[in-house]
C-alpha cells in the first residue's frame, strides 16, 4: 500500500479524491489540508473544490487528464497525514442562539439531560464545518457532545424556518433557508447563514470553526 | 416588457445557472435542456447564456408591449395574433401588442422562449436562473404567474434569421416511444456493486416515473443493490449522477438537485445525454450504456 489517494471520475467534469470512507476529524483535517494545497497550486481549468467528510471533489472545465495528473502529484497521503495539525486556517464564527426550539423539551427527555444541560453541552464546544450541502449555506458541523447524539426525527417537518438551530446524529447545523427538514430544532438565530445579496453569500466554509453562544 | 397573459403551470426564468457555488451547497440550476435554450438564444442573436423562459406542463400566452424578436423552440404550435407561426421561420418579429399563444408538445417536457436582449431580471450571484427551493433568482425566485411582466434587455447582435432548423428537444427516439439509450460513465461507487448488479443495471429498461422534477428524476425498473449496506459519508454529487437509495430504484440528480449526498452513485450520465433524459415525459423508457475507458 503506497498511500496514494484514489482519484475517480465524477462524470466528465469532476474528479473525486477519496481520502477515507468514514466520518472522523483526522480524515477531514487531511481533506482540508489537501484542498489548501490544490488551491495554492493554481491548476488551470479548476472551477471549484467541494470538500466533504472524507473526499475532495474537483470540478473543472476542459481537458481532465492534465488536471488529474496535477492532482495525483499533490495527493501524497503520507505527507497529508504528517502535516501539522495546527494548520487550522478556517475562521472562527460565533453564532448567537436563542435556545427555545420546538424540540428542546423532547431532546432533554430523550437524552435524559436537563434543558440547561442540553444548552450547556451544545454551546460549550467549538465545532468544525465538515461540508456544505443539502441547501445553499447549510453547513454540517461536528462533532456533537456524545450525550446529545440522537437519530433524526422519524417524520421530517415540511417547513423548518430559516435560522433554526438543529441537531441530528453527531452533527449540528443551522437551516439557512426555510426548507423541509428532519433534524431536532433546539433554538434559533438571527444570523443570516445565507444571503444571495452578500459577498460571500454563505457565512461558513468547509474548515471553518463555529461556537454557539446562548442569548437571553 | 413582455407579459405572461396566461402562464403555464411551470415556467421559470433560466440561463445557464451558477457556474460555481457547489462548495456552498448551491446547485447549478439553469435550463434543464441547455442545448435547446442555447439554440433559441443563437437564433435571436443573444450571447450564449442569455436568460430565457423555461416553459412546461401546459399552454399559455405572452403579450408583447414593445416590438421585439422572439423565438420559441420545443413547442407543438405557436400562434401569433391568432395565426399559426411558420416553424420553418422560428424568429418571430413582433409588433407592440402582439399576442403569442404557445402550445407545448406531448412528447417532450420543456420548451424555451428566447427574446432578443434576454429576460432582464436582476443578476443574483452572477446568474439570472431561478433557485426554486430557496426562492431566489430569476423572476422573484418563483414560477411565473398570470400577469407577470418581464423586462427585456438591450440587444447587441443581429439575429441569425429564420433559416435554421432547430432540434426539438427529445432527439430521434422521441416520436417512436422506443427505449432511449443514455450513455454513462461508471460512478464513484461503481465498484460497490457486483458484476450481477452491473449486468442488471446495464441490461435493464427503466421507466421515467411521475416523481420527476428539476431536482431529480425517479426511475422504475430492475432493482440494483450495492454489496454492502454500509452508509457512505456524504460527498459531492452532480447533475446526471445516478443514485441508488435504499429501495434499489435509481434517482438521477438534475440541475436543482442537492450538491452532496450519501447514496452510492453507480454512474453519471454524459452531459450531452442528460438534456435528452430531461425532456422525456413520464412513462418513457431508458437504458444505460457504460462507456468508461476501462470498457
XYZ file of C-alpha atoms in Angstrom:
511
model
C 0.000 0.000 0.000
C 1.807 3.044 -1.240
C -0.508 5.566 0.361
C -1.683 7.151 -2.842
C -5.144 8.624 -2.832
C -7.627 7.200 -5.346
C -8.827 9.777 -7.881
C -12.078 8.686 -9.539
C -14.224 10.446 -12.114
C -17.497 12.071 -11.095
C -18.856 12.444 -14.606
C -16.768 14.165 -17.265
C -16.131 17.389 -15.407
C -15.028 16.416 -11.906
C -12.528 14.237 -10.079
C -13.274 12.872 -6.617
C -10.251 12.253 -4.403
C -11.016 9.627 -1.792
C -9.151 10.003 1.491
C -11.260 7.640 3.546
C -14.679 6.091 3.976
C -15.826 7.266 7.395
C -16.567 10.444 9.277
C -13.671 11.375 11.527
C -11.871 14.579 12.315
C -8.446 13.403 11.236
C -9.592 12.385 7.755
C -11.446 15.658 7.419
C -8.365 17.589 8.506
C -6.487 15.885 5.658
C -9.269 16.830 3.258
C -8.920 20.458 4.364
C -5.132 20.307 4.043
C -5.358 18.781 0.552
C -7.830 21.454 -0.535
C -5.396 24.152 0.609
C -2.563 22.592 -1.373
C -4.658 22.360 -4.517
C -5.805 25.979 -4.188
C -2.206 27.068 -3.720
C -1.094 25.131 -6.808
C -3.411 27.240 -9.015
C -4.020 24.446 -11.500
C -5.554 25.894 -14.680
C -9.084 24.750 -15.527
C -10.308 24.147 -11.980
C -13.679 25.797 -11.289
C -14.079 24.890 -7.635
C -13.341 22.387 -4.914
C -16.067 20.676 -2.904
C -14.716 19.192 0.310
C -16.837 16.642 2.128
C -16.267 14.349 5.113
C -13.665 12.080 3.567
C -13.436 13.203 -0.050
C -12.492 16.242 -2.050
C -14.156 16.756 -5.424
C -12.516 18.989 -8.003
C -14.825 20.469 -10.660
C -13.115 21.608 -13.842
C -13.611 22.764 -17.403
C -11.878 21.393 -20.445
C -9.421 18.526 -20.568
C -9.406 16.498 -17.380
C -6.337 14.290 -17.797
C -3.792 17.052 -17.258
C -5.678 18.163 -14.179
C -5.806 14.610 -12.902
C -2.014 14.348 -13.230
C -1.572 17.574 -11.285
C -3.917 16.350 -8.560
C -2.121 12.995 -8.367
C 1.149 14.817 -7.806
C -0.386 16.581 -4.800
C -2.203 13.515 -3.453
C 0.521 12.174 -1.211
C -1.336 10.536 1.658
C 1.797 10.224 3.743
C 2.593 13.900 3.740
C -1.055 14.792 4.404
C -1.060 12.586 7.487
C 2.161 14.128 8.644
C 1.127 17.720 8.013
C 0.918 19.882 11.040
C -2.356 19.514 12.923
C -2.001 23.143 13.861
C -2.912 24.190 10.302
C -6.356 25.348 11.420
C -6.791 28.181 8.983
C -10.559 28.316 8.978
C -12.232 31.360 10.506
C -13.927 31.140 13.882
C -17.564 32.244 13.902
C -19.662 32.863 16.976
C -23.364 32.434 16.401
C -25.804 33.795 18.982
C -28.645 31.378 19.688
C -31.944 31.751 21.488
C -32.305 28.244 22.889
C -36.031 27.754 22.687
C -36.679 25.469 19.753
C -39.812 23.302 19.396
C -37.854 20.094 20.014
C -35.808 21.240 23.022
C -38.071 19.521 25.532
C -38.065 16.285 23.544
C -34.302 16.349 23.248
C -33.951 16.811 27.003
C -36.314 13.901 27.570
C -34.631 11.618 25.035
C -31.128 12.334 26.328
C -32.061 12.316 29.999
C -30.478 15.737 30.466
C -31.977 18.919 31.823
C -32.680 21.662 29.300
C -29.954 23.753 30.883
C -27.534 20.846 30.431
C -28.526 20.381 26.781
C -27.800 24.065 26.219
C -24.530 23.898 28.083
C -23.327 20.875 26.129
C -24.402 22.257 22.747
C -22.919 25.718 23.244
C -19.887 24.649 25.180
C -17.678 23.437 22.345
C -16.050 24.515 19.115
C -17.365 22.755 16.030
C -15.664 22.153 12.691
C -17.507 22.812 9.437
C -17.256 19.484 7.629
C -19.021 20.489 4.440
C -21.859 22.496 2.972
C -24.736 20.903 1.137
C -28.435 19.941 1.233
C -29.269 23.638 0.723
C -27.171 26.732 -0.055
C -25.387 27.782 3.118
C -26.323 24.671 5.112
C -23.166 23.700 6.991
C -22.712 20.294 8.611
C -20.961 20.938 11.931
C -19.345 18.340 14.108
C -18.864 16.723 16.421
C -21.688 16.987 18.951
C -21.181 16.048 22.583
C -21.918 12.287 22.569
C -24.581 12.802 25.232
C -26.629 14.760 22.678
C -26.481 12.182 19.884
C -29.973 11.206 18.716
C -31.318 9.777 15.477
C -33.183 12.128 13.167
C -36.873 12.736 13.795
C -38.917 9.855 12.402
C -41.083 12.244 10.398
C -39.418 15.318 8.927
C -41.187 18.668 9.064
C -42.317 20.059 5.734
C -41.254 23.509 6.850
C -38.334 24.427 9.084
C -37.950 28.196 9.488
C -34.706 29.765 8.331
C -32.349 30.357 11.259
C -33.396 27.198 13.112
C -30.517 25.643 15.071
C -30.733 21.870 14.914
C -29.054 18.590 15.838
C -29.115 15.028 14.471
C -26.676 12.164 14.835
C -23.332 13.595 15.790
C -23.911 16.776 13.786
C -25.394 20.176 14.343
C -26.315 22.931 11.941
C -28.396 25.998 11.179
C -31.054 25.938 8.464
C -30.154 28.834 6.136
C -33.469 28.916 4.276
C -36.960 27.723 5.047
C -36.963 24.139 3.792
C -38.229 20.726 4.855
C -36.043 19.124 7.493
C -35.725 16.163 9.806
C -33.346 17.402 12.490
C -34.285 18.337 16.087
C -34.845 22.071 16.444
C -33.346 23.337 19.681
C -33.030 27.069 19.061
C -32.867 29.844 16.555
C -30.501 32.558 15.419
C -30.966 35.825 13.560
C -27.551 35.392 11.954
C -28.035 35.085 8.201
C -26.278 31.907 7.182
C -27.002 32.536 3.507
C -27.722 35.814 1.774
C -27.605 35.819 -2.022
C -27.010 39.574 -1.996
C -23.963 39.355 0.264
C -20.354 38.506 -0.673
C -19.725 35.803 0.427
C -23.302 34.582 0.203
C -22.672 31.672 2.588
C -21.348 32.655 6.002
C -19.489 29.391 6.599
C -16.965 27.438 4.548
C -15.664 23.913 4.982
C -12.822 24.005 7.509
C -14.210 26.968 9.458
C -14.927 26.690 13.187
C -18.147 27.602 14.976
C -19.214 28.297 18.538
C -22.798 28.864 19.600
C -23.455 31.478 22.251
C -26.666 31.372 24.267
C -28.529 34.653 24.430
C -31.420 35.571 26.621
C -41.537 44.337 -21.456
C -43.382 41.125 -22.110
C -46.348 39.964 -20.079
C -47.417 36.431 -19.210
C -51.028 36.863 -20.233
C -51.537 33.266 -19.250
C -48.715 31.411 -17.570
C -48.372 27.647 -17.924
C -48.268 25.601 -14.699
C -44.484 25.596 -14.704
C -42.400 28.398 -16.161
C -39.263 29.968 -14.725
C -36.563 32.303 -15.907
C -33.377 30.343 -16.505
C -29.981 30.875 -18.068
C -27.018 28.514 -17.779
C -27.129 28.649 -13.996
C -24.431 29.157 -11.391
C -21.048 28.128 -12.749
C -19.658 27.832 -9.249
C -21.405 27.623 -5.903
C -21.401 23.898 -5.208
C -18.934 24.413 -2.370
C -21.593 26.394 -0.537
C -24.400 23.996 -1.406
C -25.759 25.983 -4.349
C -26.677 23.680 -7.243
C -26.016 24.596 -10.862
C -29.725 25.217 -11.668
C -30.298 26.795 -15.087
C -32.075 25.240 -18.062
C -32.903 21.530 -17.990
C -32.207 21.443 -21.735
C -29.397 23.981 -22.072
C -28.732 22.937 -25.660
C -32.229 23.953 -26.752
C -32.053 27.259 -24.881
C -28.663 27.914 -26.473
C -30.132 27.335 -29.948
C -33.004 29.672 -29.187
C -30.602 32.360 -27.994
C -28.452 31.954 -31.096
C -31.491 32.373 -33.346
C -32.372 35.762 -31.852
C -28.766 36.917 -31.748
C -28.321 36.680 -27.973
C -24.938 35.816 -26.486
C -24.740 32.256 -25.120
C -26.068 32.058 -21.609
C -28.691 34.782 -22.003
C -31.730 34.271 -19.807
C -34.947 32.979 -21.328
C -38.133 31.348 -20.137
C -38.206 27.610 -19.490
C -41.821 26.537 -20.011
C -43.579 23.281 -19.146
C -46.803 21.456 -18.401
C -49.304 23.477 -20.333
C -50.341 26.113 -22.817
C -50.156 29.830 -22.270
C -49.858 33.242 -23.818
C -47.333 36.037 -23.941
C -48.265 39.619 -24.772
C -45.532 41.847 -26.094
C -45.576 45.503 -25.007
C -42.908 46.833 -27.361
C -41.721 45.478 -30.719
C -39.288 42.622 -30.268
C -37.866 39.492 -31.802
C -38.651 36.216 -30.151
C -38.158 32.562 -30.809
C -39.855 29.596 -29.190
C -38.228 26.179 -29.558
C -39.718 22.874 -28.473
C -43.393 23.841 -28.813
C -46.045 21.885 -30.648
C -47.606 25.010 -32.050
C -47.186 28.757 -31.794
C -49.802 31.287 -32.854
C -49.126 34.987 -33.318
C -52.261 37.149 -33.226
C -54.351 34.036 -33.891
C -52.315 32.975 -36.915
C -50.068 29.896 -36.794
C -46.378 30.733 -36.847
C -44.278 29.064 -39.512
C -41.945 26.536 -37.833
C -39.516 26.931 -40.744
C -39.024 30.555 -39.710
C -38.666 30.424 -35.954
C -37.670 34.070 -35.372
C -40.889 35.984 -34.790
C -40.784 39.705 -35.478
C -43.484 41.023 -33.191
C -45.189 44.409 -33.185
C -46.221 46.054 -29.930
C -49.355 44.464 -28.545
C -48.830 41.103 -30.273
C -50.298 38.028 -28.597
C -48.285 34.834 -28.813
C -50.040 31.609 -27.878
C -47.797 28.662 -27.058
C -48.921 25.037 -27.089
C -46.450 22.508 -25.749
C -45.649 19.102 -27.184
C -46.837 15.940 -25.501
C -43.605 14.081 -26.190
C -41.178 16.499 -24.578
C -41.247 18.410 -21.311
C -39.542 21.753 -21.775
C -39.777 24.441 -24.410
C -37.813 27.680 -24.382
C -38.750 31.257 -25.126
C -35.840 33.486 -26.047
C -36.276 37.192 -26.650
C -33.659 39.300 -28.363
C -31.961 41.158 -25.482
C -32.818 38.478 -22.961
C -35.076 38.455 -19.913
C -33.569 41.273 -17.894
C -34.277 40.285 -14.305
C -31.618 41.213 -11.719
C -28.458 39.134 -11.529
C -28.132 37.124 -8.334
C -24.582 35.917 -7.710
C -23.941 36.442 -11.421
C -26.855 34.434 -12.815
C -30.479 35.038 -13.784
C -31.529 31.454 -13.094
C -34.224 30.617 -10.558
C -33.420 28.545 -7.471
C -36.953 27.420 -6.591
C -36.241 25.522 -3.355
C -34.639 28.630 -1.893
C -36.920 31.178 -3.500
C -34.274 33.398 -5.069
C -33.026 34.262 -8.515
C -34.882 34.554 -11.803
C -38.184 36.381 -11.507
C -38.712 36.895 -7.750
C -37.381 33.411 -7.045
C -40.574 31.703 -8.185
C -42.594 30.224 -11.013
C -44.183 32.732 -13.351
C -47.842 33.595 -12.805
C -50.578 35.202 -14.889
C -49.897 38.893 -15.271
C -46.164 38.817 -14.547
C -44.304 41.460 -16.541
C -40.766 40.596 -17.561
C -38.279 43.275 -18.604
C -36.358 42.695 -21.833
C -32.731 43.720 -22.085
C -30.782 45.606 -24.693
C -29.893 43.676 -27.829
C -26.301 43.642 -29.003
C -26.153 41.445 -32.089
C -28.315 40.957 -35.158
C -30.490 37.854 -35.196
C -29.468 34.950 -37.427
C -32.747 34.968 -39.236
C -35.266 32.255 -39.779
C -33.482 29.625 -41.828
C -32.062 27.431 -39.077
C -33.786 24.114 -38.388
C -33.733 23.663 -34.622
C -33.514 20.379 -32.752
C -36.751 19.892 -30.906
C -35.693 18.653 -27.519
C -36.139 14.927 -27.303
C -33.953 13.664 -30.085
C -34.526 10.916 -32.644
C -36.380 8.472 -30.405
C -38.977 10.993 -29.341
C -41.757 10.092 -31.718
C -41.411 6.340 -31.685
C -41.681 5.581 -27.970
C -38.636 3.343 -28.191
C -36.184 2.986 -25.294
C -33.785 5.905 -25.164
C -30.190 4.863 -24.615
C -28.273 7.082 -22.222
C -24.506 6.883 -22.094
C -22.917 6.841 -18.661
C -19.507 6.849 -17.066
C -19.010 4.471 -14.148
C -19.749 6.409 -10.964
C -17.515 6.813 -7.909
C -19.241 3.845 -6.239
C -19.395 1.597 -9.328
C -17.207 -0.947 -7.521
C -19.615 -1.150 -4.605
C -21.885 -3.066 -6.974
C -21.008 -6.590 -8.081
C -20.984 -7.940 -11.651
C -24.542 -9.205 -11.386
C -25.761 -5.793 -10.310
C -23.853 -4.172 -13.176
C -25.485 -6.590 -15.620
C -28.955 -5.974 -14.203
C -28.455 -2.232 -14.346
C -26.983 -2.079 -17.860
C -29.377 -4.694 -19.208
C -32.454 -3.128 -17.684
C -35.228 -0.997 -19.013
C -36.106 1.864 -16.665
C -39.302 3.877 -16.769
C -39.286 7.603 -16.064
C -41.837 7.955 -13.261
C -44.108 10.889 -12.485
C -41.853 11.674 -9.499
C -39.578 13.671 -11.717
C -38.765 17.334 -11.366
C -35.884 19.782 -11.639
C -34.213 18.251 -8.572
C -34.231 14.678 -9.777
C -35.941 12.025 -11.863
C -37.007 8.786 -10.173
C -36.759 5.742 -12.395
C -38.514 2.409 -12.002
C -37.003 -0.853 -13.205
C -34.678 -3.689 -12.167
C -33.682 -3.309 -8.530
C -29.985 -2.711 -8.013
C -28.271 -3.031 -4.642
C -24.707 -2.385 -3.551
C -22.609 -5.143 -1.970
C -22.593 -3.537 1.395
C -25.284 -1.757 3.341
C -22.581 0.376 4.929
C -23.512 4.011 4.627
C -21.368 6.309 2.636
C -20.364 9.649 4.198
C -21.918 12.431 2.131
C -19.767 13.545 -0.759
C -20.125 15.803 -3.781
C -22.672 14.867 -6.414
C -23.573 16.481 -9.746
C -26.410 16.655 -12.276
C -26.556 13.346 -14.129
C -25.378 11.334 -11.137
C -27.418 8.124 -10.768
C -28.009 7.491 -7.074
C -29.158 4.151 -5.710
C -31.124 4.748 -2.495
C -32.367 2.066 -0.120
C -35.179 0.779 -2.351
C -32.767 -0.039 -5.171
C -34.562 2.210 -7.674
C -32.357 4.807 -9.338
C -32.740 8.545 -8.905
C -30.976 10.713 -11.459
C -29.975 14.057 -9.979
C -30.972 17.030 -12.129
C -29.924 20.656 -12.201
C -31.612 21.793 -8.961
C -30.573 18.609 -7.129
C -28.574 18.614 -3.889
C -24.870 19.171 -4.295
C -23.865 16.430 -1.855
C -25.351 13.084 -0.930
C -24.723 9.827 0.851
C -26.337 7.376 -1.554
C -23.990 5.330 -3.757
C -23.644 6.658 -7.276
C -23.457 3.806 -9.772
C -22.932 6.051 -12.771
C -23.069 9.557 -14.179
C -24.933 10.342 -17.405
C -22.866 12.158 -20.010
C -23.540 15.886 -20.202
C -24.546 15.505 -23.853
C -27.242 12.948 -22.974
C -28.696 14.495 -19.836
C -30.902 17.003 -21.712
C -32.380 14.067 -23.643
C -33.419 12.442 -20.367
C -34.652 15.799 -19.054
C -37.051 16.076 -21.976
C -38.603 12.600 -21.583
C -42.136 12.689 -20.188
C -43.177 10.171 -17.509
C -43.783 6.752 -18.996
C -40.873 6.842 -21.431
C -38.213 4.200 -21.004
C -34.437 4.367 -20.941
C -31.476 2.008 -20.936
C -27.953 2.770 -19.844
C -24.749 2.105 -21.747
C -21.476 2.364 -19.866
C -18.674 3.896 -21.869
C -15.775 4.235 -19.438
C -12.348 3.697 -20.997
C -11.867 0.562 -18.956
C -14.612 -0.827 -21.116
